[in-house]
């Protein structure tokens, strides 16, 4: 082996190797003449072992690693020396030399002889990755020359003959191309079907959802009605006996009504806070409109022993001394026409006066207890464009004079203090109105009429219990007197019913009868149940027949509210609006005197069931011929904020009326 130039004054690790030339490419080796270029042998490709001639003998530890050289045997027996750094590691009491690490690229790749630095006393394995495996700056020192052929060279070397088809663009009409196009076609068809065809088909093929309210599929409540009778969305309680599925008309004309809704209240512990029930909701407010003495709280209403129980307690709350309950189906369940019946035990005793239990109905466009929603709506049931739609039921010049004198003795003889019909047949085109429209383009008059099943009272003088069975109307007849003859009304059970002397005032006209109750059907006077209700037909040829103790009590027909030439009111209609149900228990001096001395609190109003029958089903709070939903949503705050008592306070104005406003 050749030795380094001993006369070179530089340190050994700085001396250049003698007679060095780049290695000969592998493909030039073989049966060729020797040249002066050195070639690597197998010994040069593999680092020497500890027993090779390149190993250093043991020597004391030094902070500066010594330099030796790796000998490269060439084909012409020359030896080239490449300077390397010996790497030491502690091994017992001696320092052993370590060979350079192998290339991480594997045999035959472009590995290098690596020059590494080490911290004194530690193996090179503790150095950084880049220190271990950095390539020499001289490519000629790498294990293979850059011109050595590699397996993927053909990818980078164009061949015109081989690539002529590709250069011409090729063809998609191959099995692979056709498969690709097929997949693309299926993907496009799927996307078009999902985002275009499916929504269109859904729009035209789906069934309209019911409008009677409720949550999920038609609503679900504590009775489990929906799972039991999925075909009718739970409108009929599964506990309703089959014997109650049909009922003959109370008019005696042979018609049969079919059950369309029932709630038997047989599951104990139901609650009626907002969102608890699909058909009922308990109010949380003070009913200021009639100056009630109690606060209505949902906590006062529950179900127990097969009854709906409404409790009136002497309990300080909201700066009032009493707590009662009011439950309604507003905007959840409504019906138009038919029979509604309740079986109930009246609260208190039949000989103690002062309580005011009630079961009643109202048009869905007005929500009881929410004054802004009721102003100009209650108790209108009117579809004419005349003075009956105007404020105070008079024109601007004060006519008709009869409507300003001789009527309500407690209010200067005036006939009406109503603000006028807000949604009248006189509404100007372009104004907000729920509709519908008539053939001539004018609007149908809308309102929130009221029909009462019962308002229980005890006569202060006789101490005998009665119920008032009535309906409220607007606009008014002169002196609130409806037309009374054999064609317009009848007392169907004269043994218990008689016309009420109260006929109305500046805020309502009423048709009412006082009906004697079963005196044993009170909470503290026997506790029996009695059936109350009414049957009615909407429209100009309609009627209302009230039911007490399971029998027809009295009837009023549309003719009783016909045109009145004195007050200027035209025909009032038997209510055509979708009607919702209200049940409540409270007290008010507006309704009559109160015997606080003998009223022993708490009192309970027990309702066994509510059932609705119709000859032809017409249920829902947003029927197409008398829609309510869009209008309610437009003015939703008026229907959900009980502190808004007037339309003006809500920041709204009445729609323009043709008779007093300029329609533009």
XYZ file of C-alpha atoms in Angstrom:
664
model
C 0.000 0.000 0.000
C 1.298 3.485 -0.819
C 2.089 5.785 2.081
C 1.268 9.467 2.455
C 3.933 11.952 1.521
C 6.105 12.088 4.621
C 7.605 15.418 3.539
C 4.275 17.191 3.497
C 4.455 19.652 6.366
C 0.648 19.729 6.834
C -0.957 17.622 9.505
C -1.892 14.158 8.425
C -5.619 14.927 8.194
C -4.861 17.800 5.767
C -2.582 15.913 3.401
C -3.986 14.927 -0.010
C -3.931 11.273 -1.081
C -1.388 10.265 -3.705
C -2.283 9.298 -7.280
C -6.066 9.731 -6.750
C -8.453 9.582 -9.691
C -12.239 9.243 -9.863
C -13.566 5.687 -9.719
C -14.258 3.866 -12.974
C -17.959 3.399 -13.775
C -19.190 -0.125 -13.203
C -20.310 -0.625 -16.801
C -16.754 0.100 -17.979
C -15.364 -2.714 -15.894
C -14.823 -6.179 -17.235
C -12.688 -7.267 -20.138
C -11.164 -3.903 -20.852
C -7.626 -2.707 -20.749
C -6.412 -1.331 -17.479
C -6.292 2.406 -17.181
C -4.769 4.844 -14.835
C -8.184 5.515 -13.234
C -8.650 3.820 -9.931
C -11.618 1.586 -9.401
C -13.305 0.672 -6.159
C -13.051 -2.875 -5.010
C -15.405 -4.658 -2.676
C -13.097 -3.724 0.129
C -13.614 -0.089 -0.650
C -17.417 -0.448 -0.567
C -17.527 -2.019 2.856
C -16.173 -0.242 5.918
C -13.213 -2.100 7.474
C -13.817 -4.092 10.588
C -11.963 -3.637 13.881
C -9.511 -6.362 12.801
C -8.731 -4.801 9.435
C -5.593 -2.922 8.598
C -7.542 0.334 9.032
C -8.132 -0.150 12.723
C -6.180 1.923 15.123
C -4.452 0.474 18.116
C -5.574 1.438 21.540
C -4.315 4.760 22.699
C -5.097 7.265 25.431
C -8.248 9.337 24.972
C -7.705 12.575 23.087
C -10.160 15.366 22.501
C -9.008 15.641 18.892
C -9.616 12.465 16.914
C -6.585 11.371 14.893
C -6.696 11.041 11.172
C -5.901 7.982 9.119
C -6.741 7.038 5.572
C -8.864 4.428 3.918
C -6.916 2.555 1.254
C -8.588 2.078 -2.067
C -7.268 -0.698 -4.186
C -7.333 0.088 -7.870
C -7.221 -2.227 -10.848
C -3.687 -1.188 -11.639
C -2.504 -2.024 -8.146
C -2.413 1.594 -7.169
C -3.630 2.635 -3.842
C -5.543 5.816 -3.188
C -5.831 7.227 0.256
C -8.963 9.084 1.403
C -8.648 10.982 4.611
C -11.103 9.886 7.268
C -11.776 10.818 10.825
C -11.397 8.069 13.367
C -14.284 7.978 15.768
C -13.725 6.740 19.260
C -15.986 5.463 21.972
C -15.197 4.532 25.516
C -14.852 0.831 25.992
C -13.758 -0.117 29.452
C -10.299 1.325 30.044
C -9.482 1.593 26.351
C -10.651 3.766 23.541
C -11.798 1.688 20.572
C -11.935 3.023 17.056
C -15.275 2.878 15.218
C -15.772 2.592 11.509
C -17.875 5.104 9.595
C -21.589 4.236 9.534
C -23.063 2.582 6.515
C -25.057 4.612 4.057
C -28.758 4.770 4.875
C -29.558 4.328 1.196
C -28.488 0.690 0.974
C -25.948 -1.063 -1.199
C -25.839 0.170 -4.748
C -27.424 3.567 -4.071
C -25.650 6.859 -3.982
C -24.134 6.476 -0.522
C -21.022 8.262 0.617
C -18.073 8.019 2.871
C -19.285 10.098 5.751
C -17.302 12.572 7.702
C -18.762 12.948 11.167
C -18.051 14.972 14.232
C -18.304 13.602 17.707
C -18.299 14.985 21.142
C -15.275 13.730 23.052
C -16.017 10.595 25.028
C -19.198 9.679 23.116
C -20.041 7.545 20.129
C -21.023 9.140 16.860
C -24.476 7.665 17.347
C -25.195 10.525 19.696
C -24.648 13.120 16.957
C -27.385 14.670 14.847
C -28.842 12.864 11.868
C -27.346 15.334 9.401
C -23.873 14.918 11.003
C -24.082 11.152 10.636
C -25.366 11.026 7.092
C -24.132 14.134 5.260
C -22.693 13.493 1.801
C -19.200 14.510 0.884
C -18.887 17.646 -1.176
C -16.991 15.657 -3.829
C -19.411 13.486 -5.884
C -16.471 11.349 -6.988
C -16.311 10.000 -3.463
C -19.860 8.624 -3.581
C -20.245 4.846 -3.929
C -21.482 5.100 -7.541
C -20.636 7.510 -10.293
C -23.557 9.765 -11.385
C -23.588 8.259 -14.889
C -24.386 4.778 -13.624
C -27.621 3.490 -15.251
C -30.632 3.169 -12.947
C -33.801 1.102 -13.164
C -36.084 4.114 -13.857
C -33.907 5.819 -16.498
C -36.348 4.810 -19.246
C -38.924 7.166 -17.762
C -36.663 10.095 -18.502
C -35.335 8.976 -21.898
C -37.807 9.596 -24.757
C -38.128 6.923 -27.433
C -40.018 8.179 -30.569
C -40.859 4.665 -31.747
C -42.028 3.464 -28.386
C -43.955 6.654 -27.585
C -45.523 7.327 -30.973
C -49.056 6.397 -29.823
C -48.853 8.566 -26.753
C -47.469 11.463 -28.769
C -50.576 11.327 -30.967
C -52.830 11.626 -27.912
C -53.803 7.987 -27.644
C -57.443 6.777 -27.543
C -60.091 6.683 -24.833
C -61.747 3.684 -26.458
C -59.908 1.192 -24.391
C -61.322 -1.002 -21.656
C -59.823 1.294 -19.052
C -61.079 4.434 -20.784
C -64.586 3.051 -21.157
C -64.591 2.024 -17.486
C -63.505 5.544 -16.486
C -66.236 7.142 -18.598
C -68.810 4.742 -17.158
C -67.856 5.646 -13.618
C -68.000 9.363 -14.480
C -71.470 8.893 -16.030
C -72.800 7.035 -12.983
C -71.370 9.700 -10.661
C -72.958 12.558 -12.641
C -76.351 10.798 -12.794
C -76.192 10.176 -9.040
C -75.387 13.817 -8.248
C -78.138 15.135 -10.533
C -80.609 12.711 -9.004
C -79.643 13.641 -5.455
C -79.556 17.424 -5.792
C -82.112 18.035 -8.565
C -84.509 15.153 -9.198
C -85.028 14.143 -5.545
C -86.012 17.641 -4.264
C -88.387 18.127 -7.202
C -90.047 14.743 -6.705
C -90.297 15.365 -2.963
C -92.010 18.709 -3.532
C -94.689 17.232 -5.796
C -95.209 13.879 -4.072
C -95.251 14.753 -0.363
C -98.495 15.052 1.588
C -99.396 18.324 3.226
C -98.764 18.323 6.966
C -101.726 18.869 9.289
C -102.187 22.343 10.668
C -103.729 21.522 14.015
C -100.413 22.009 15.810
C -98.296 19.666 17.881
C -94.718 18.463 17.778
C -93.046 15.782 15.696
C -95.481 13.629 13.683
C -98.777 15.216 14.575
C -97.852 15.672 18.194
C -97.356 13.416 21.157
C -98.571 13.900 24.699
C -98.553 12.079 27.998
C -101.418 9.810 26.996
C -99.242 8.187 24.337
C -101.906 8.880 21.726
C -99.646 8.973 18.683
C -98.152 5.479 19.095
C -101.579 4.026 19.852
C -103.485 5.511 16.919
C -100.948 6.591 14.321
C -103.543 6.716 11.544
C -105.209 9.835 12.941
C -102.133 11.397 14.535
C -103.449 10.897 18.053
C -106.440 13.215 17.839
C -108.597 10.547 19.444
C -107.458 9.400 22.874
C -107.010 5.620 23.042
C -108.933 5.620 26.329
C -112.074 6.994 24.712
C -114.656 4.169 24.730
C -115.864 3.008 21.318
C -119.431 3.744 22.404
C -118.473 7.437 22.284
C -117.148 7.357 18.694
C -120.469 8.595 17.291
C -123.161 10.957 18.528
C -126.525 12.002 17.032
C -127.132 15.684 16.359
C -128.915 17.516 19.176
C -131.203 19.132 16.589
C -133.047 15.839 16.188
C -132.770 15.861 12.382
C -131.243 12.372 12.239
C -127.690 13.391 11.400
C -124.821 11.511 13.036
C -121.589 13.152 14.119
C -118.284 11.289 14.288
C -115.604 11.764 16.930
C -112.643 13.791 15.585
C -110.862 14.732 18.820
C -110.829 13.583 22.430
C -108.712 13.836 25.546
C -109.683 11.663 28.506
C -106.944 12.939 30.879
C -106.452 9.428 32.257
C -102.684 9.646 32.776
C -101.784 11.227 36.098
C -99.219 13.969 36.479
C -99.415 15.634 33.072
C -98.074 19.174 32.904
C -98.944 21.932 30.469
C -96.054 24.340 30.481
C -95.141 25.644 26.991
C -93.895 22.724 24.904
C -95.171 20.003 27.247
C -98.243 19.016 25.250
C -99.211 19.096 21.557
C -102.800 20.224 22.114
C -102.844 22.233 25.339
C -100.820 25.000 26.946
C -101.302 26.675 30.325
C -100.964 30.450 30.503
C -98.654 32.368 32.823
C -100.245 35.831 33.099
C -102.784 38.097 34.765
C -106.124 38.279 32.963
C -106.411 42.032 33.306
C -109.181 42.359 30.692
C -111.809 41.259 33.228
C -109.936 42.457 36.329
C -109.399 38.962 37.685
C -108.158 38.636 41.251
C -105.807 35.716 40.551
C -102.626 35.094 38.607
C -102.875 32.275 36.093
C -99.969 29.884 36.604
C -99.193 26.588 34.789
C -98.417 25.055 38.191
C -102.135 25.219 38.998
C -103.047 22.679 36.299
C -102.327 18.947 36.206
C -104.080 15.578 35.795
C -105.076 13.242 38.599
C -107.417 10.252 38.991
C -108.609 10.495 35.385
C -109.348 14.237 35.516
C -107.876 17.475 34.363
C -107.581 19.431 37.634
C -107.509 23.248 37.712
C -106.874 24.617 41.205
C -107.693 28.045 42.639
C -105.625 28.722 45.775
C -105.278 31.545 48.229
C -101.611 32.065 47.493
C -99.721 35.366 47.219
C -98.083 35.559 43.805
C -97.152 38.373 41.400
C -98.581 40.983 43.811
C -101.929 39.189 43.819
C -103.511 37.095 46.572
C -104.727 34.144 44.514
C -103.405 31.644 41.997
C -105.606 29.993 39.367
C -105.185 28.223 36.045
C -106.113 28.764 32.410
C -105.561 26.067 29.764
C -106.103 26.530 26.028
C -105.520 24.860 22.684
C -104.733 28.158 20.906
C -102.950 27.600 17.611
C -102.629 23.878 18.449
C -106.095 22.375 18.035
C -109.036 24.163 16.417
C -112.322 23.040 14.903
C -114.992 24.643 12.735
C -118.555 23.407 13.239
C -119.831 20.319 15.019
C -120.302 19.381 18.660
C -117.971 19.978 21.588
C -118.687 18.351 24.946
C -116.990 18.306 28.333
C -117.823 16.205 31.382
C -117.066 18.158 34.539
C -117.482 18.615 38.264
C -117.926 22.315 39.020
C -115.723 23.821 41.767
C -116.911 24.856 45.217
C -120.462 24.326 46.354
C -123.766 24.962 44.595
C -124.807 27.442 47.302
C -121.635 29.550 47.638
C -121.147 32.349 45.097
C -118.009 34.019 43.858
C -116.088 31.438 41.792
C -115.830 31.842 38.018
C -115.133 28.534 36.275
C -115.505 28.604 32.504
C -115.177 26.452 29.389
C -115.328 28.434 26.158
C -114.070 28.836 22.589
C -112.631 31.706 20.550
C -111.468 32.350 16.981
C -107.770 31.613 16.508
C -106.926 35.144 15.264
C -107.321 36.405 18.850
C -105.455 34.958 21.821
C -107.182 35.379 25.170
C -105.109 37.371 27.666
C -103.029 39.023 24.912
C -104.675 42.403 24.478
C -102.833 43.553 21.363
C -103.975 40.458 19.455
C -107.602 40.973 20.523
C -108.028 44.682 19.777
C -110.253 45.122 16.736
C -110.714 41.338 16.521
C -112.945 40.348 19.456
C -115.872 39.698 19.240
C -116.295 40.474 15.518
C -117.925 37.892 13.256
C -118.780 40.152 10.317
C -118.379 40.215 6.545
C -119.943 43.472 5.356
C -118.433 46.843 4.450
C -120.538 49.391 6.318
C -120.724 51.375 9.532
C -120.436 48.165 11.522
C -116.692 48.101 10.752
C -115.983 51.640 12.017
C -114.774 52.827 15.442
C -117.686 53.337 17.886
C -119.905 51.988 15.091
C -120.410 55.525 13.776
C -119.304 57.584 10.783
C -117.080 60.611 11.210
C -120.155 62.889 11.324
C -121.540 61.015 14.338
C -124.246 59.111 12.511
C -126.230 57.016 13.075
C -127.325 59.105 16.045
C -129.032 56.058 17.543
C -125.595 54.594 18.137
C -124.634 57.490 20.417
C -127.572 57.557 22.840
C -129.985 55.325 24.678
C -127.829 52.198 24.714
C -125.339 51.500 27.557
C -126.641 53.417 30.562
C -123.278 53.122 32.309
C -121.410 54.758 29.425
C -123.461 57.799 28.471
C -125.867 55.876 26.275
C -123.194 55.038 23.673
C -123.623 51.839 21.720
C -119.983 50.891 21.133
C -116.521 51.722 22.368
C -114.914 49.183 20.061
C -112.060 50.511 17.868
C -113.604 49.107 14.692
C -113.080 45.822 12.870
C -109.345 45.592 12.177
C -109.575 42.966 9.425
C -112.813 43.998 7.748
C -114.359 43.591 4.319
C -113.551 47.298 3.849
C -109.779 46.748 4.050
C -107.967 48.569 1.240
C -106.110 46.611 -1.394
C -102.423 46.273 -0.528
C -102.983 46.310 3.237
C -101.970 43.341 5.372
C -104.917 40.973 5.729
C -104.930 37.196 6.262
C -107.525 36.730 3.479
C -109.250 35.112 1.768
C -110.617 37.315 -1.005
C -114.036 37.238 -2.608
C -114.719 36.989 -6.337
C -114.872 40.799 -6.615
C -111.358 41.108 -5.112
C -112.477 42.425 -1.706
C -111.404 40.774 1.509
C -113.521 38.492 3.672
C -114.142 40.087 7.060
C -112.272 38.321 9.867
C -112.368 38.408 13.651
C -112.189 36.476 16.916
C -115.749 35.517 17.914
C -116.543 33.796 21.199
C -118.925 30.954 22.093
C -119.121 29.941 25.764
C -119.978 26.395 26.814
C -120.412 27.460 30.399
C -119.642 30.162 32.924
C -120.804 28.900 36.299
C -122.417 31.230 38.792
C -124.452 30.985 41.985
C -127.362 33.348 42.500
C -126.572 35.582 45.453
C -130.226 35.739 46.573
C -131.420 32.171 46.039
C -128.009 30.480 46.435
C -128.817 28.153 43.552
C -126.199 27.260 40.974
C -126.605 28.147 37.301
C -124.462 28.372 34.233
C -124.472 31.106 31.616
C -124.462 29.655 28.073
C -123.785 32.439 25.596
C -122.120 33.855 22.490
C -120.606 37.308 21.979
C -121.053 39.408 18.839
C -119.951 42.585 17.060
C -121.072 44.894 15.584
C -124.130 45.543 17.737
C -127.866 45.795 17.428
C -129.567 48.893 18.774
C -129.721 48.480 22.566
C -128.057 45.067 22.078
C -131.404 43.408 21.416
C -131.256 40.494 18.993
C -134.310 39.564 16.966
C -136.489 37.304 19.083
C -139.139 35.170 17.420
C -139.868 31.511 16.805
C -137.643 31.498 13.728
C -134.576 32.969 15.419
C -134.271 31.240 18.801
C -135.816 28.605 21.054
C -135.706 27.528 24.680
C -135.303 23.786 24.208
C -135.540 22.833 27.890
C -137.739 25.425 29.589
C -137.597 23.519 32.868
C -133.992 24.608 33.373
C -133.277 27.402 30.848
C -134.354 31.027 30.456
C -132.973 34.029 28.630
C -130.433 36.060 30.544
C -131.391 39.617 31.336
C -127.855 40.775 30.492
C -127.655 41.524 26.764
C -124.400 43.460 26.443
C -122.592 46.777 26.741
C -120.190 49.033 24.868
C -117.646 46.198 24.370
C -119.910 43.289 23.433
C -123.388 42.157 22.539
C -124.372 38.790 23.943
C -127.028 36.183 23.359
C -127.226 34.332 26.662
C -129.384 31.995 28.686
C -129.158 31.043 32.346
C -129.441 27.286 32.797
C -130.080 25.540 36.097
C -127.389 22.989 36.898
C -127.532 19.641 38.650
C -126.900 20.875 42.188
C -125.079 17.660 43.095
C -122.452 18.098 40.408
C -120.197 20.416 42.421
C -116.949 19.608 44.199
C -118.378 20.184 47.682
C -122.027 19.310 46.967
C -122.007 15.678 45.861
C -119.191 15.552 43.303
C -121.122 14.099 40.346
C -120.185 14.727 36.722
C -122.408 16.533 34.267
C -122.039 16.977 30.507
C -121.935 20.470 28.988
C -121.344 21.646 25.437
C -122.748 23.136 22.269
C -123.468 22.148 18.679
C -123.148 24.742 15.922
C -123.215 25.331 12.196
C -121.208 28.270 10.783
C -122.455 30.852 8.286
C -125.502 32.949 7.444
C -127.851 29.977 7.849
C -126.154 28.569 10.926
C -127.193 28.019 14.525
C -125.838 27.298 18.029
C -127.521 24.808 20.374
C -126.222 24.677 23.954
C -126.121 21.428 25.956
C -126.463 21.060 29.747
C -126.554 17.815 31.678
C -126.496 15.955 28.364
C -129.624 17.692 26.947
C -130.239 20.583 24.563
C -130.990 23.711 26.612
C -131.539 26.506 24.121
C -130.789 27.514 20.511
C -130.024 30.754 18.682
C -130.087 30.962 14.877
C -128.353 33.286 12.434
C -131.604 35.155 11.843
C -131.439 36.470 15.400
C -128.383 38.509 14.379
C -129.737 39.709 11.048
C -129.529 43.254 9.629
C -130.494 46.031 12.025
C -131.852 49.129 10.326
C -131.379 51.338 13.394
C -127.744 50.624 14.270
C -126.747 50.019 10.641
C -125.281 46.591 11.353
C -125.666 43.958 8.659
C -125.961 40.209 9.137
C -123.679 38.800 11.854
C -122.429 35.320 11.032
C -122.500 32.151 13.048
C -118.723 31.934 13.669
C -116.797 30.707 10.625
C -113.361 31.112 12.190
C -111.386 28.063 13.405
C -112.200 27.934 17.119
C -109.867 26.862 19.923
C -110.807 25.641 23.409
C -110.249 27.388 26.761
C -110.799 26.064 30.313
C -110.084 28.188 33.389
C -110.892 28.848 37.034
C -110.654 32.306 38.610
C -112.565 35.110 40.347
C -113.593 38.644 39.393
C -116.014 41.268 40.638
C -116.760 41.931 36.950
C -118.634 38.626 36.925
C -120.480 39.076 40.201
C -120.158 39.398 43.988
C -117.815 37.089 45.922
C -118.679 35.345 49.185
C -115.181 35.319 50.698
C -116.566 34.319 54.089
C -117.779 30.937 52.838
C -115.254 30.226 50.103
C -112.848 27.701 51.581
C -109.670 27.492 49.495
C -108.390 25.682 47.577
C -111.090 24.943 44.998
C -110.825 22.456 42.153
C -112.411 22.328 38.725
C -112.462 18.673 37.577
C -112.834 17.880 33.864
C -113.217 14.218 32.942
C -112.914 14.594 29.169
C -113.138 16.908 26.167
C -114.640 15.492 22.934
C -115.320 17.054 19.537
C -117.651 15.579 16.901
C -118.248 16.609 13.286
C -120.400 15.419 10.416
C -117.613 16.264 7.972
C -114.155 16.707 9.427
C -113.066 20.344 9.546
C -110.256 20.685 12.069
C -107.062 22.713 12.156
C -106.123 26.245 13.159
C -105.057 27.294 9.654
C -107.708 26.015 7.220
C -107.280 27.182 3.615
C -110.622 29.040 3.539
C -109.876 30.878 6.819
C -106.076 31.002 7.169
C -104.440 32.307 10.334
C -100.832 31.063 10.458
C -99.141 33.608 8.176
C -100.853 36.552 9.854
C -99.985 35.314 13.336
C -96.340 34.847 12.367
C -96.233 38.360 10.897
C -97.373 39.820 14.225
C -96.073 37.077 16.500
C -95.114 39.402 19.359
C -98.736 40.509 19.740
C -99.622 36.842 20.276
C -96.786 35.991 22.662
C -96.262 39.112 24.799
C -99.147 39.599 27.255
C -97.745 42.987 28.300
C -98.731 44.445 24.921
C -102.293 45.518 25.653
C -103.100 47.536 22.495
C -102.188 47.443 18.813
C -100.781 50.973 19.078
C -98.550 50.010 22.004
C -97.227 47.246 19.770
C -96.237 49.989 17.316
C -98.753 49.017 14.636
C -101.664 50.722 12.914
C -104.948 49.261 11.714
C -105.173 48.491 7.989
C -106.813 51.272 5.990
C -110.599 51.117 5.781
C -112.304 52.260 2.543
C -115.002 54.093 4.470
C -112.675 56.421 6.367
C -109.224 56.237 4.775
C -107.856 57.033 1.361
C -106.931 53.818 -0.424
C -103.876 54.398 -2.639
